[in-house]
Amino acid sequence: MLTSYPHAIAGGALGPAATAAETCSSSGVAAAAGGAQWQQLRFASKKQGGSTQNTKDSNPKYLGVKLFGGQRCIPGNIIMRQRGTEFHPGANVGMGRDHTIYSLIEGRVKFSRDPRTKRRYISVEPLGQPAAAPPQQQAAQRLQRERPAL
């Protein structure tokens, strides 16, 4: 929309006797002779929209414990999905490339903690058998078997 507004009117130089050619001139030359100058202004036809931020997001990774302590599992069941080794694999459990811990046998899930190293372990106890020793005891037993007695 184009609109003309007087930029400066010096004491009403155009007055009531001004002709239509003087008041509506596009160049402003005729009006300048009378002492006033007109300036054309252009108004926005649309309101400006603001810019947005923080619009990108990544897909969910669905990490965390999938089978809790005491729950039954079969071979191949994912017990926990994690980034890094927050939990370490114990007995009858495998660990994938992305640190996913999964069951190798049918049994019940068991969570334990090594008091010396403060590591947390996930293991699977076979069904109907006595509880397996914690991972740190398994390591000690393995060393005793491998090392000959003096």
PDB file of C-alpha atoms in Angstrom:
ATOM      1  CA  MET A   1       0.000   0.000   0.000  1.00  0.00           C
ATOM      2  CA  LEU A   2       1.509   3.330  -1.034  1.00  0.00           C
ATOM      3  CA  THR A   3       0.606   6.427   0.939  1.00  0.00           C
ATOM      4  CA  SER A   4       1.967   9.948   0.743  1.00  0.00           C
ATOM      5  CA  TYR A   5       2.530  11.999   3.874  1.00  0.00           C
ATOM      6  CA  PRO A   6       3.916  15.495   4.054  1.00  0.00           C
ATOM      7  CA  HIS A   7       7.494  15.377   5.262  1.00  0.00           C
ATOM      8  CA  ALA A   8       7.599  18.990   6.318  1.00  0.00           C
ATOM      9  CA  ILE A   9       4.993  21.711   5.912  1.00  0.00           C
ATOM     10  CA  ALA A  10       6.394  25.169   6.440  1.00  0.00           C
ATOM     11  CA  GLY A  11       3.542  27.213   7.870  1.00  0.00           C
ATOM     12  CA  GLY A  12       0.903  25.605   5.648  1.00  0.00           C
ATOM     13  CA  ALA A  13       2.442  26.882   2.437  1.00  0.00           C
ATOM     14  CA  LEU A  14       0.139  24.829   0.267  1.00  0.00           C
ATOM     15  CA  GLY A  15      -2.953  26.201   1.946  1.00  0.00           C
ATOM     16  CA  PRO A  16      -6.551  25.615   0.857  1.00  0.00           C
ATOM     17  CA  ALA A  17      -6.002  27.098  -2.604  1.00  0.00           C
ATOM     18  CA  ALA A  18      -3.526  24.379  -3.635  1.00  0.00           C
ATOM     19  CA  THR A  19      -4.478  22.510  -6.755  1.00  0.00           C
ATOM     20  CA  ALA A  20      -4.871  18.769  -7.034  1.00  0.00           C
ATOM     21  CA  ALA A  21      -1.737  18.611  -9.168  1.00  0.00           C
ATOM     22  CA  GLU A  22       0.318  20.211  -6.406  1.00  0.00           C
ATOM     23  CA  THR A  23      -0.946  18.000  -3.589  1.00  0.00           C
ATOM     24  CA  CYS A  24      -0.872  14.698  -5.485  1.00  0.00           C
ATOM     25  CA  SER A  25       2.260  15.109  -7.551  1.00  0.00           C
ATOM     26  CA  SER A  26       4.375  11.992  -7.628  1.00  0.00           C
ATOM     27  CA  SER A  27       7.701  13.745  -8.011  1.00  0.00           C
ATOM     28  CA  GLY A  28       7.099  16.366  -5.364  1.00  0.00           C
ATOM     29  CA  VAL A  29       8.533  19.087  -7.671  1.00  0.00           C
ATOM     30  CA  ALA A  30       5.301  21.047  -7.943  1.00  0.00           C
ATOM     31  CA  ALA A  31       4.768  20.790  -4.203  1.00  0.00           C
ATOM     32  CA  ALA A  32       8.353  21.885  -3.541  1.00  0.00           C
ATOM     33  CA  ALA A  33       7.587  25.165  -5.246  1.00  0.00           C
ATOM     34  CA  GLY A  34       5.006  25.819  -2.593  1.00  0.00           C
ATOM     35  CA  GLY A  35       7.471  25.060   0.239  1.00  0.00           C
ATOM     36  CA  ALA A  36       6.392  21.552   1.317  1.00  0.00           C
ATOM     37  CA  GLN A  37       7.866  18.207   0.362  1.00  0.00           C
ATOM     38  CA  TRP A  38       5.992  14.933   0.182  1.00  0.00           C
ATOM     39  CA  GLN A  39       7.563  11.566   0.875  1.00  0.00           C
ATOM     40  CA  GLN A  40       6.108   8.244  -0.189  1.00  0.00           C
ATOM     41  CA  LEU A  41       5.991   5.517   2.485  1.00  0.00           C
ATOM     42  CA  ARG A  42       5.404   1.835   1.924  1.00  0.00           C
ATOM     43  CA  PHE A  43       3.788  -0.208   4.687  1.00  0.00           C
ATOM     44  CA  ALA A  44       4.263  -3.944   5.172  1.00  0.00           C
ATOM     45  CA  SER A  45       1.456  -6.043   3.780  1.00  0.00           C
ATOM     46  CA  LYS A  46       2.254  -9.025   6.061  1.00  0.00           C
ATOM     47  CA  LYS A  47       3.290  -9.253   9.672  1.00  0.00           C
ATOM     48  CA  GLN A  48       6.808 -10.565  10.162  1.00  0.00           C
ATOM     49  CA  GLY A  49       7.086 -13.955  11.837  1.00  0.00           C
ATOM     50  CA  GLY A  50       9.713 -14.592  14.489  1.00  0.00           C
ATOM     51  CA  SER A  51      12.467 -17.147  14.019  1.00  0.00           C
ATOM     52  CA  THR A  52      12.338 -20.385  15.995  1.00  0.00           C
ATOM     53  CA  GLN A  53      15.089 -22.300  17.752  1.00  0.00           C
ATOM     54  CA  ASN A  54      15.435 -25.727  19.372  1.00  0.00           C
ATOM     55  CA  THR A  55      13.287 -27.444  16.776  1.00  0.00           C
ATOM     56  CA  LYS A  56      15.554 -30.464  16.137  1.00  0.00           C
ATOM     57  CA  ASP A  57      15.307 -33.624  18.201  1.00  0.00           C
ATOM     58  CA  SER A  58      16.820 -37.092  18.006  1.00  0.00           C
ATOM     59  CA  ASN A  59      14.926 -40.357  17.972  1.00  0.00           C
ATOM     60  CA  PRO A  60      14.490 -42.173  21.310  1.00  0.00           C
ATOM     61  CA  LYS A  61      17.005 -44.959  21.991  1.00  0.00           C
ATOM     62  CA  TYR A  62      14.899 -47.036  24.428  1.00  0.00           C
ATOM     63  CA  LEU A  63      17.775 -47.751  26.803  1.00  0.00           C
ATOM     64  CA  GLY A  64      17.478 -49.293  30.270  1.00  0.00           C
ATOM     65  CA  VAL A  65      16.568 -52.487  32.070  1.00  0.00           C
ATOM     66  CA  LYS A  66      14.251 -54.769  30.100  1.00  0.00           C
ATOM     67  CA  LEU A  67      14.131 -57.710  32.543  1.00  0.00           C
ATOM     68  CA  PHE A  68      14.375 -57.042  36.276  1.00  0.00           C
ATOM     69  CA  GLY A  69      15.812 -59.199  39.071  1.00  0.00           C
ATOM     70  CA  GLY A  70      13.905 -62.451  39.594  1.00  0.00           C
ATOM     71  CA  GLN A  71      12.195 -62.419  36.203  1.00  0.00           C
ATOM     72  CA  ARG A  72      12.440 -65.492  33.974  1.00  0.00           C
ATOM     73  CA  CYS A  73      14.372 -65.307  30.744  1.00  0.00           C
ATOM     74  CA  ILE A  74      15.203 -67.585  27.837  1.00  0.00           C
ATOM     75  CA  PRO A  75      18.362 -67.610  25.711  1.00  0.00           C
ATOM     76  CA  GLY A  76      18.627 -64.443  23.636  1.00  0.00           C
ATOM     77  CA  ASN A  77      16.400 -62.289  25.848  1.00  0.00           C
ATOM     78  CA  ILE A  78      17.753 -58.775  26.215  1.00  0.00           C
ATOM     79  CA  ILE A  79      18.163 -57.986  29.894  1.00  0.00           C
ATOM     80  CA  MET A  80      19.561 -54.469  29.607  1.00  0.00           C
ATOM     81  CA  ARG A  81      20.391 -51.947  26.889  1.00  0.00           C
ATOM     82  CA  GLN A  82      23.006 -49.385  27.873  1.00  0.00           C
ATOM     83  CA  ARG A  83      25.683 -46.998  26.614  1.00  0.00           C
ATOM     84  CA  GLY A  84      29.000 -48.126  28.042  1.00  0.00           C
ATOM     85  CA  THR A  85      29.380 -50.733  30.780  1.00  0.00           C
ATOM     86  CA  GLU A  86      27.198 -49.333  33.530  1.00  0.00           C
ATOM     87  CA  PHE A  87      26.441 -53.000  34.312  1.00  0.00           C
ATOM     88  CA  HIS A  88      28.953 -55.756  33.564  1.00  0.00           C
ATOM     89  CA  PRO A  89      28.083 -59.262  32.326  1.00  0.00           C
ATOM     90  CA  GLY A  90      28.140 -61.996  34.950  1.00  0.00           C
ATOM     91  CA  ALA A  91      27.485 -65.746  34.756  1.00  0.00           C
ATOM     92  CA  ASN A  92      25.410 -67.101  31.839  1.00  0.00           C
ATOM     93  CA  VAL A  93      25.134 -63.671  30.230  1.00  0.00           C
ATOM     94  CA  GLY A  94      26.634 -62.229  27.051  1.00  0.00           C
ATOM     95  CA  MET A  95      27.395 -58.672  25.979  1.00  0.00           C
ATOM     96  CA  GLY A  96      26.851 -57.283  22.475  1.00  0.00           C
ATOM     97  CA  ARG A  97      28.845 -54.700  20.525  1.00  0.00           C
ATOM     98  CA  ASP A  98      26.645 -51.888  21.841  1.00  0.00           C
ATOM     99  CA  HIS A  99      27.014 -53.160  25.458  1.00  0.00           C
ATOM    100  CA  THR A 100      23.591 -54.824  25.417  1.00  0.00           C
ATOM    101  CA  ILE A 101      23.452 -57.562  28.044  1.00  0.00           C
ATOM    102  CA  TYR A 102      21.496 -60.673  27.018  1.00  0.00           C
ATOM    103  CA  SER A 103      20.788 -64.120  28.435  1.00  0.00           C
ATOM    104  CA  LEU A 104      22.677 -67.232  27.293  1.00  0.00           C
ATOM    105  CA  ILE A 105      20.546 -69.796  29.161  1.00  0.00           C
ATOM    106  CA  GLU A 106      17.034 -70.201  30.534  1.00  0.00           C
ATOM    107  CA  GLY A 107      16.780 -69.027  34.114  1.00  0.00           C
ATOM    108  CA  ARG A 108      16.147 -66.070  36.410  1.00  0.00           C
ATOM    109  CA  VAL A 109      17.856 -62.676  36.222  1.00  0.00           C
ATOM    110  CA  LYS A 110      20.055 -61.688  39.165  1.00  0.00           C
ATOM    111  CA  PHE A 111      21.665 -58.310  39.850  1.00  0.00           C
ATOM    112  CA  SER A 112      24.703 -58.194  42.138  1.00  0.00           C
ATOM    113  CA  ARG A 113      27.474 -55.817  43.179  1.00  0.00           C
ATOM    114  CA  ASP A 114      31.148 -56.446  43.862  1.00  0.00           C
ATOM    115  CA  PRO A 115      31.967 -54.667  47.140  1.00  0.00           C
ATOM    116  CA  ARG A 116      35.685 -54.433  46.332  1.00  0.00           C
ATOM    117  CA  THR A 117      35.497 -52.884  42.846  1.00  0.00           C
ATOM    118  CA  LYS A 118      31.955 -51.480  43.272  1.00  0.00           C
ATOM    119  CA  ARG A 119      31.036 -52.910  39.858  1.00  0.00           C
ATOM    120  CA  ARG A 120      27.475 -53.971  39.216  1.00  0.00           C
ATOM    121  CA  TYR A 121      26.913 -57.329  37.525  1.00  0.00           C
ATOM    122  CA  ILE A 122      23.967 -58.984  35.832  1.00  0.00           C
ATOM    123  CA  SER A 123      23.839 -62.782  35.740  1.00  0.00           C
ATOM    124  CA  VAL A 124      21.279 -65.495  35.025  1.00  0.00           C
ATOM    125  CA  GLU A 125      20.747 -68.335  37.512  1.00  0.00           C
ATOM    126  CA  PRO A 126      19.596 -71.617  35.979  1.00  0.00           C
ATOM    127  CA  LEU A 127      16.108 -72.775  36.970  1.00  0.00           C
ATOM    128  CA  GLY A 128      15.860 -75.415  39.709  1.00  0.00           C
ATOM    129  CA  GLN A 129      19.530 -75.273  40.695  1.00  0.00           C
ATOM    130  CA  PRO A 130      21.274 -73.594  43.614  1.00  0.00           C
ATOM    131  CA  ALA A 131      22.253 -69.981  43.176  1.00  0.00           C
ATOM    132  CA  ALA A 132      25.448 -69.340  41.253  1.00  0.00           C
ATOM    133  CA  ALA A 133      28.345 -67.677  43.031  1.00  0.00           C
ATOM    134  CA  PRO A 134      28.786 -63.927  42.473  1.00  0.00           C
ATOM    135  CA  PRO A 135      31.125 -62.994  39.592  1.00  0.00           C
ATOM    136  CA  GLN A 136      34.022 -62.056  41.870  1.00  0.00           C
ATOM    137  CA  GLN A 137      33.868 -65.515  43.552  1.00  0.00           C
ATOM    138  CA  GLN A 138      33.681 -67.185  40.143  1.00  0.00           C
ATOM    139  CA  ALA A 139      36.879 -65.392  39.124  1.00  0.00           C
ATOM    140  CA  ALA A 140      38.629 -66.517  42.329  1.00  0.00           C
ATOM    141  CA  GLN A 141      37.482 -70.124  41.797  1.00  0.00           C
ATOM    142  CA  ARG A 142      38.702 -70.034  38.192  1.00  0.00           C
ATOM    143  CA  LEU A 143      42.135 -68.818  39.329  1.00  0.00           C
ATOM    144  CA  GLN A 144      42.365 -71.630  41.902  1.00  0.00           C
ATOM    145  CA  ARG A 145      41.582 -74.249  39.265  1.00  0.00           C
ATOM    146  CA  GLU A 146      44.094 -72.840  36.780  1.00  0.00           C
ATOM    147  CA  ARG A 147      46.925 -72.297  39.274  1.00  0.00           C
ATOM    148  CA  PRO A 148      48.556 -75.540  40.494  1.00  0.00           C
ATOM    149  CA  ALA A 149      48.868 -75.972  44.275  1.00  0.00           C
ATOM    150  CA  LEU A 150      52.396 -75.555  45.630  1.00  0.00           C
TER     151      LEU A 150
END
